[in-house]
XYZ file of C-alpha atoms in Angstrom:
197
model
C 0.043 -0.251 -0.149
C 1.056 3.624 -1.010
C 0.660 6.127 2.098
C -2.119 9.213 0.936
C 0.420 11.611 1.338
C 2.664 9.933 -1.615
C -0.379 9.741 -3.471
C -0.958 13.261 -2.940
C 2.325 14.322 -3.374
C 2.427 12.434 -6.649
C -0.789 13.754 -8.195
C 0.646 17.438 -7.144
C 3.739 17.051 -8.711
C 2.066 15.487 -12.086
C -0.669 18.542 -11.974
C 2.081 21.337 -11.582
C 4.167 19.456 -14.686
C 1.060 19.454 -16.837
C 1.160 23.254 -16.326
C 4.767 23.980 -16.877
C 5.749 25.024 -20.096
C 6.072 22.468 -22.880
C 9.596 21.179 -24.298
C 8.214 20.932 -27.583
C 10.573 17.819 -28.057
C 8.513 16.292 -31.036
C 7.393 18.885 -33.963
C 9.440 19.067 -37.008
C 12.291 17.071 -35.838
C 13.975 15.074 -38.647
C 12.227 13.543 -41.523
C 8.846 11.888 -41.137
C 8.127 10.137 -44.429
C 9.599 6.942 -44.315
C 9.457 3.806 -42.540
C 13.017 3.967 -41.245
C 12.673 7.584 -39.964
C 9.365 6.021 -37.836
C 11.832 3.155 -36.493
C 14.469 5.725 -35.566
C 12.277 8.345 -33.991
C 11.091 6.833 -30.662
C 15.226 6.260 -30.129
C 15.920 10.144 -30.808
C 14.817 11.360 -27.165
C 14.831 10.743 -23.700
C 10.918 11.179 -23.546
C 10.201 8.516 -25.897
C 12.268 5.748 -24.687
C 11.464 6.338 -20.994
C 7.796 6.285 -21.769
C 7.561 3.086 -23.562
C 10.019 1.266 -21.466
C 7.983 2.555 -18.592
C 4.765 0.781 -19.753
C 6.698 -2.505 -20.292
C 7.906 -2.283 -16.698
C 4.704 -1.276 -15.357
C 2.829 -4.062 -17.482
C 5.559 -6.356 -16.269
C 5.143 -5.551 -12.573
C 1.486 -5.740 -13.169
C 1.528 -9.294 -14.750
C -1.740 -11.319 -15.918
C -3.528 -9.676 -18.650
C -1.586 -6.297 -18.082
C 1.553 -7.658 -20.054
C -0.205 -7.589 -23.331
C -3.341 -5.298 -22.591
C -1.300 -2.310 -21.838
C 1.771 -2.122 -24.473
C -1.062 -2.829 -26.999
C -3.195 0.040 -25.640
C -0.292 2.449 -26.309
C 0.376 1.038 -29.488
C -3.163 1.005 -30.624
C -4.189 4.476 -29.138
C -1.009 5.788 -30.293
C -1.957 5.062 -33.833
C -5.245 6.781 -33.375
C -3.821 9.403 -31.974
C -1.187 9.755 -35.119
C -4.358 9.549 -37.179
C -6.112 12.546 -36.012
C -2.886 14.400 -35.928
C -2.210 13.971 -39.740
C -5.873 14.862 -40.521
C -5.326 18.107 -38.281
C -7.591 17.384 -36.058
C -7.095 19.744 -32.910
C -6.099 17.791 -29.432
C -5.365 20.131 -26.822
C -2.626 19.669 -24.107
C -0.392 17.580 -26.672
C 2.959 18.919 -25.247
C 2.253 18.772 -21.760
C 0.196 15.813 -21.725
C 3.475 13.877 -23.228
C 5.169 15.610 -20.590
C 2.967 14.397 -17.880
C 2.820 10.813 -19.191
C 6.439 10.702 -18.507
C 6.427 11.555 -14.878
C 3.235 10.164 -14.276
C 4.296 6.374 -15.697
C 7.668 6.567 -13.979
C 5.563 7.303 -10.963
C 3.152 4.578 -11.207
C 6.348 2.228 -11.492
C 8.833 3.674 -9.007
C 5.857 3.625 -6.372
C 4.725 0.084 -7.520
C 0.688 1.265 -8.013
C -1.652 -1.568 -8.608
C -3.831 -0.577 -10.940
C -6.804 -2.409 -12.088
C -5.936 -3.563 -15.842
C -8.992 -1.517 -16.977
C -7.870 1.442 -15.462
C -4.045 0.979 -16.704
C -5.406 0.884 -20.314
C -7.294 4.131 -19.911
C -4.486 6.105 -18.235
C -2.029 4.643 -21.015
C -4.299 5.153 -23.807
C -4.529 8.849 -23.095
C -1.101 9.318 -22.753
C -0.522 7.636 -25.962
C -3.141 9.676 -27.789
C -0.659 12.495 -27.132
C 2.400 10.837 -28.093
C 0.608 9.717 -31.375
C -1.190 13.209 -32.197
C 2.196 14.935 -31.963
C 3.874 12.505 -34.055
C 1.084 12.836 -36.872
C 1.208 16.210 -36.726
C 4.755 16.010 -38.132
C 3.761 14.350 -41.096
C 3.942 16.629 -44.005
C 0.320 17.006 -45.966
C 1.655 15.660 -49.434
C 3.035 12.566 -47.448
C 0.750 9.726 -46.817
C 2.626 8.992 -43.399
C 1.852 5.307 -43.239
C 5.324 4.010 -43.454
C 6.725 6.493 -40.688
C 3.663 5.498 -38.534
C 4.141 1.851 -39.006
C 7.502 2.373 -38.064
C 6.945 4.443 -35.085
C 4.582 1.271 -33.900
C 6.845 -0.979 -34.223
C 9.904 0.925 -32.675
C 7.550 1.577 -29.701
C 6.365 -1.880 -29.114
C 9.832 -3.014 -29.088
C 10.672 -0.286 -26.882
C 7.691 -1.865 -24.662
C 9.308 -5.285 -24.904
C 12.387 -4.282 -23.410
C 10.473 -2.872 -20.834
C 8.556 -5.781 -20.248
C 11.755 -8.105 -20.475
C 13.462 -6.114 -18.183
C 10.376 -6.245 -15.544
C 9.845 -9.885 -15.860
C 13.676 -10.428 -15.883
C 15.101 -8.365 -12.958
C 12.101 -6.801 -11.668
C 10.462 -10.136 -10.095
C 13.964 -10.896 -8.585
C 15.034 -7.420 -7.772
C 11.882 -5.188 -7.684
C 13.743 -2.187 -6.262
C 15.603 -2.257 -9.890
C 12.181 -1.686 -11.388
C 11.006 0.911 -8.945
C 14.237 2.738 -9.276
C 13.880 2.716 -13.156
C 10.481 4.193 -12.739
C 12.163 7.076 -10.716
C 14.528 7.600 -13.267
C 11.885 7.815 -15.938
C 9.812 10.658 -13.444
C 13.379 12.181 -13.026
C 13.467 12.691 -16.842
C 10.078 14.217 -17.274
C 10.862 16.854 -14.662
C 13.868 17.411 -16.224
C 12.792 17.900 -19.356
C 9.204 20.056 -17.837
C 11.812 22.366 -16.348
C 14.234 22.785 -19.111
C 17.117 20.959 -17.149
C 17.216 18.114 -19.780
């Protein structure tokens, strides 16, 4: 069980970070019209790597249906968000939502919060919508963007798998390591939000 004061502090930190100025780590970086660009993009920033691995770690710590449901929810909703971005459908708070995702998912891992599978799908899906939308808006109007999004989905799934492997391998025997990785993820999010990283 996590004490109420830690939960309250965590929620306050997430809200504070959501209100911080966005880092704009996504718009206009590199080419977005090819499969290879999509494969490489999730590896281009700490925010991408931290969130994708955190989803895998969180799913591994939960176990059961979450091992499949949470990574699939992220990839599926991310692709839906990417489609909205490509169609120029506005979604509010995308950049703050991305930064909040890094902190929140990191805290969920660090604090070993035991979410119901459905709640995890909802939270992870919301954050995935922000990530997907940001990447969809990067695709030029004269490019289809399907190769880019396919590459991004594959790379995202591979990063989720890395988090799962770490969580199932080391996390079960050494749960403190998985929680420390979650803390590192939250720290990355805070650093990005305040311009330190």
